[in-house]
Short mmCIF file of C-alpha atoms in Angstrom, two decimals:
data_model
loop_
_atom_site.label_atom_id
_atom_site.label_comp_id
_atom_site.label_asym_id
_atom_site.label_seq_id
_atom_site.Cartn_x
_atom_site.Cartn_y
_atom_site.Cartn_z
CA GLN A 1 117.67 -6.25 157.77
CA GLN A 2 121.31 -5.34 157.73
CA PRO A 3 123.71 -7.81 156.13
CA VAL A 4 126.38 -9.28 158.38
CA GLN A 5 130.00 -8.51 157.58
CA SER A 6 133.04 -10.39 158.81
CA PRO A 7 135.59 -9.87 160.09
CA GLN A 8 134.96 -6.60 161.94
CA ALA A 9 138.57 -5.58 161.51
CA VAL A 10 141.74 -6.84 159.87
CA ILE A 11 145.35 -5.70 160.02
CA LEU A 12 147.63 -6.42 157.09
CA ARG A 13 151.19 -5.84 156.01
CA GLU A 14 151.70 -4.38 152.57
CA GLY A 15 151.49 -7.14 150.00
CA GLU A 16 149.28 -9.44 152.06
CA ASP A 17 145.83 -10.61 151.01
CA ALA A 18 142.51 -10.42 152.84
CA VAL A 19 138.90 -11.49 152.33
CA ILE A 20 135.85 -9.65 153.63
CA ASN A 21 132.56 -11.49 153.73
CA CYS A 22 129.01 -10.19 153.53
CA SER A 23 126.03 -12.38 154.28
CA SER A 24 122.31 -11.68 154.04
CA SER A 25 119.28 -13.51 155.38
CA LYS A 26 117.14 -12.59 152.38
CA ALA A 27 117.24 -13.24 148.66
CA LEU A 28 119.42 -10.66 146.95
CA TYR A 29 119.25 -8.83 143.66
CA SER A 30 122.58 -7.06 143.97
CA VAL A 31 125.51 -6.40 146.26
CA HIS A 32 127.43 -3.12 146.37
CA TRP A 33 130.85 -2.51 147.91
CA TYR A 34 132.03 0.87 149.19
CA ARG A 35 135.18 2.06 150.93
CA GLN A 36 135.31 4.90 153.43
CA LYS A 37 138.51 6.62 154.45
CA HIS A 38 138.59 8.19 157.90
CA GLY A 39 136.65 11.45 157.96
CA GLU A 40 135.46 11.09 154.38
CA ALA A 41 132.34 9.93 152.57
CA PRO A 42 131.95 6.34 151.37
CA VAL A 43 133.14 5.83 147.81
CA PHE A 44 131.78 3.26 145.40
CA LEU A 45 133.99 0.31 144.49
CA MET A 46 131.78 -2.07 142.54
CA ILE A 47 128.34 -3.59 142.07
CA LEU A 48 127.60 -7.28 141.57
CA LEU A 49 124.29 -8.29 140.12
CA LYS A 50 122.37 -11.52 140.46
CA GLY A 51 124.03 -14.09 138.25
CA GLY A 52 127.15 -14.92 140.22
CA GLU A 53 129.43 -12.54 138.41
CA GLN A 54 132.77 -11.34 139.62
CA LYS A 55 134.23 -7.90 139.21
CA GLY A 56 137.51 -6.22 139.84
CA HIS A 57 138.80 -2.80 140.73
CA GLU A 58 142.58 -2.56 140.59
CA LYS A 59 143.67 -5.50 142.76
CA ILE A 60 140.34 -5.59 144.58
CA SER A 61 137.80 -8.09 143.31
CA ALA A 62 134.51 -9.50 144.51
CA SER A 63 132.22 -12.43 144.01
CA PHE A 64 128.50 -12.90 144.56
CA ASN A 65 126.86 -16.22 145.31
CA GLU A 66 123.15 -15.52 145.04
CA LYS A 67 122.16 -19.01 146.18
CA LYS A 68 124.01 -18.55 149.45
CA GLN A 69 123.09 -14.87 149.62
CA GLN A 70 126.73 -14.06 150.18
CA SER A 71 129.38 -11.85 148.69
CA SER A 72 133.10 -11.69 149.30
CA LEU A 73 135.57 -8.88 148.65
CA TYR A 74 139.15 -9.89 147.93
CA LEU A 75 142.04 -7.53 148.64
CA THR A 76 145.06 -8.85 146.78
CA ALA A 77 148.64 -7.69 147.38
CA SER A 78 147.34 -4.94 149.65
CA GLN A 79 148.69 -1.42 149.43
CA LEU A 80 148.73 1.31 152.06
CA SER A 81 145.96 3.05 150.12
CA TYR A 82 143.62 0.12 150.79
CA SER A 83 143.25 1.15 154.43
CA GLY A 84 139.74 2.21 155.35
CA THR A 85 136.37 0.79 156.27
CA TYR A 86 134.67 -1.41 153.71
CA PHE A 87 130.90 -1.64 153.58
CA CYS A 88 128.72 -4.02 151.67
CA GLY A 89 125.27 -2.84 150.68
CA THR A 90 122.65 -5.36 149.69
CA GLU A 91 119.48 -4.98 147.71
CA GLY A 92 116.83 -7.60 148.28
CA ALA A 93 115.05 -9.27 145.41
CA ASP A 94 111.86 -7.44 146.41
CA ASP A 95 113.46 -4.21 147.63
CA TYR A 96 114.40 -1.03 145.86
CA LYS A 97 116.93 0.26 148.37
CA LEU A 98 120.22 -0.73 149.96
CA SER A 99 120.89 -2.08 153.43
CA PHE A 100 124.49 -1.63 154.57
CA GLY A 101 126.56 -3.86 156.79
CA ALA A 102 128.34 -2.54 159.87
CA GLY A 103 131.63 -2.35 158.02
CA THR A 104 135.06 -3.99 158.12
CA THR A 105 137.99 -1.81 159.10
CA VAL A 106 141.14 -2.63 157.14
CA THR A 107 144.51 -1.34 158.28
CA VAL A 108 147.47 -1.87 155.98
CA ARG A 109 150.89 -1.29 157.51
CA ALA A 110 154.23 -0.83 155.82
CA ASP B 1 132.63 21.87 142.58
CA ALA B 2 131.34 18.83 144.43
CA ASP B 3 128.43 16.99 142.84
CA VAL B 4 126.67 16.34 146.16
CA THR B 5 126.88 19.02 148.84
CA GLN B 6 125.60 19.08 152.39
CA THR B 7 125.07 22.01 154.71
CA PRO B 8 126.00 22.52 157.41
CA ARG B 9 129.10 20.33 157.69
CA ASN B 10 129.09 20.51 161.46
CA ARG B 11 126.35 21.48 163.89
CA ILE B 12 126.06 21.51 167.63
CA THR B 13 122.59 22.00 169.04
CA LYS B 14 120.61 21.49 172.21
CA THR B 15 117.95 18.98 173.09
CA GLY B 16 114.52 20.03 171.85
CA LYS B 17 115.73 22.30 169.07
CA ARG B 18 114.54 21.94 165.50
CA ILE B 19 117.32 21.24 163.04
CA MET B 20 117.38 21.07 159.26
CA LEU B 21 120.14 19.43 157.26
CA GLU B 22 120.24 20.23 153.58
CA CYS B 23 121.48 18.30 150.59
CA SER B 24 121.91 19.54 147.03
CA GLN B 25 123.14 17.72 143.96
CA THR B 26 124.18 18.73 140.48
CA LYS B 27 124.33 15.21 139.09
CA GLY B 28 120.79 15.30 137.71
CA HIS B 29 119.90 12.13 139.61
CA ASP B 30 116.31 11.39 140.45
CA ARG B 31 116.95 9.34 143.58
CA MET B 32 118.13 10.78 146.89
CA TYR B 33 118.74 9.25 150.31
CA TRP B 34 119.51 10.20 153.89
CA TYR B 35 121.62 7.90 156.05
CA ARG B 36 123.02 8.17 159.53
CA GLN B 37 126.30 6.59 160.54
CA ASP B 38 127.10 5.51 164.06
CA PRO B 39 130.29 3.73 165.15
CA GLY B 40 129.91 -0.02 164.80
CA LEU B 41 126.51 0.23 163.11
CA GLY B 42 127.44 1.24 159.61
CA LEU B 43 125.06 3.28 157.46
CA ARG B 44 121.37 3.13 158.25
CA LEU B 45 118.73 4.48 155.90
CA ILE B 46 116.47 7.19 157.32
CA TYR B 47 114.41 8.28 154.30
CA TYR B 48 114.66 8.00 150.55
CA SER B 49 113.00 9.64 147.58
CA PHE B 50 112.80 8.25 144.06
CA ASP B 51 111.42 11.48 142.62
CA VAL B 52 109.96 14.78 143.81
CA LYS B 53 106.56 13.25 144.56
CA ASP B 54 107.85 10.04 146.09
CA ILE B 55 109.03 9.92 149.71
CA ASN B 56 109.63 6.67 151.60
CA LYS B 57 110.60 5.78 155.15
CA GLY B 58 113.78 3.86 155.72
CA GLU B 59 114.63 1.60 158.61
CA ILE B 60 115.06 4.36 161.23
CA SER B 61 112.67 7.19 160.30
CA ASP B 62 111.23 7.87 163.77
CA GLY B 63 112.10 11.37 164.95
CA TYR B 64 112.96 12.56 161.43
CA SER B 65 111.09 14.11 158.52
CA VAL B 66 112.15 15.05 155.01
CA SER B 67 111.23 17.40 152.21
CA ARG B 68 112.09 17.01 148.53
CA GLN B 69 111.86 20.62 147.37
CA ALA B 70 113.13 19.91 143.86
CA GLN B 71 114.89 17.17 142.00
CA ALA B 72 118.19 18.57 143.21
CA LYS B 73 117.30 19.25 146.85
CA PHE B 74 116.44 16.91 149.70
CA SER B 75 116.28 18.16 153.29
CA LEU B 76 116.25 16.23 156.54
CA SER B 77 114.62 17.71 159.64
CA LEU B 78 114.82 16.79 163.28
CA GLU B 79 111.70 18.36 164.77
CA SER B 80 112.89 18.08 168.35
CA ALA B 81 116.48 16.91 168.55
CA ILE B 82 117.54 14.44 171.23
CA PRO B 83 121.05 13.33 172.26
CA ASN B 84 120.81 9.89 170.67
CA GLN B 85 120.45 11.60 167.30
CA THR B 86 124.08 12.62 167.60
CA ALA B 87 125.67 11.04 164.54
CA LEU B 88 127.25 11.60 161.15
CA TYR B 89 124.58 12.14 158.51
CA PHE B 90 125.13 11.43 154.83
CA CYS B 91 123.07 12.34 151.83
CA ALA B 92 123.43 10.20 148.71
CA THR B 93 122.09 10.17 145.17
CA SER B 94 121.70 7.56 142.48
CA ASP B 95 120.43 7.37 138.95
CA SER B 96 118.80 4.01 138.49
CA THR B 97 117.87 3.69 134.87
CA SER B 98 117.02 0.03 135.10
CA GLY B 99 114.10 0.46 137.46
CA ARG B 100 116.06 -1.34 140.15
CA GLU B 101 118.57 -0.02 142.63
CA ALA B 102 121.49 -1.36 140.69
CA ASP B 103 123.45 1.83 140.23
CA THR B 104 126.15 3.56 142.17
CA GLN B 105 125.26 5.72 145.13
CA TYR B 106 127.20 8.99 145.35
CA PHE B 107 127.62 10.32 148.85
CA GLY B 108 127.92 13.87 150.06
CA PRO B 109 130.69 14.86 152.49
CA GLY B 110 128.52 14.36 155.55
CA THR B 111 127.16 16.51 158.37
CA ARG B 112 128.40 15.88 161.87
CA LEU B 113 125.55 16.63 164.26
CA THR B 114 125.96 16.82 168.02
CA VAL B 115 122.89 17.15 170.24
CA LEU B 116 123.68 18.21 173.79
#
C-alpha cells in the first residue's frame, strides 16, 4: 500500500517555507525521504526511525509521528536548488521493503 | 565511476519482444531492487533480492521476471513487452546491516523503456 503524499505540487519563492506530508494506513517502522531532480535518479535525504525522532539536512528537516503513521518534511528558507520531486518511502512494521508515495513536485522561483 | 549502473539507458522496442534490463553495482551491497516510475504514480517496486539466493515479488511483478546472477548483478526481463510497460525503470541497492530496511537506497541512473 502506497503512502499518501500531500500536496501534489507546491510553488515557492526563494526564502519561503513549505511542508510536505506523508501518511500511511499501516504501522510504520521507518520513513525515508528522497528528492529527484528532473531527468535524474532519486537521491536520499534522510531516514526517520520509529521513536518520533527528527532529522535535518541543510535547511530541510523532517518529523515522524509513529502513532499517527505520518511524517512531514519541512523546507525552510527555500533555495532554488530545492526544486524537484520529493518522495517519501515507508517501511511497515512487518515489512522489509519500501513503498513510495506518488511524490510532491516543488518549484522554487527567484 | 558510478556505483550503480544500468544498461541500456534508453530502449525502444516493439510489442511482443523480449527485453532485458541490466543493473550492476560496485557498492558491495547485498540488497537490490527494481522499480518502475510512471508520471503521477511515483516509484513502484517490481522485484527485490536480499541476496543471491533470495528473490521476492514486489507490488507489480506481473509481466516481469528477474535474475540475480551475482551479488553485484540484478537483471530485469520483460518476456513479452506490451505498451503499458513503457516507463522509467530504476535499479537500487541497499546495505541493511540491522536486519531491517532502515538504510539508504542508492539508485541507478534509470532506463527509459518505450514499447511501441
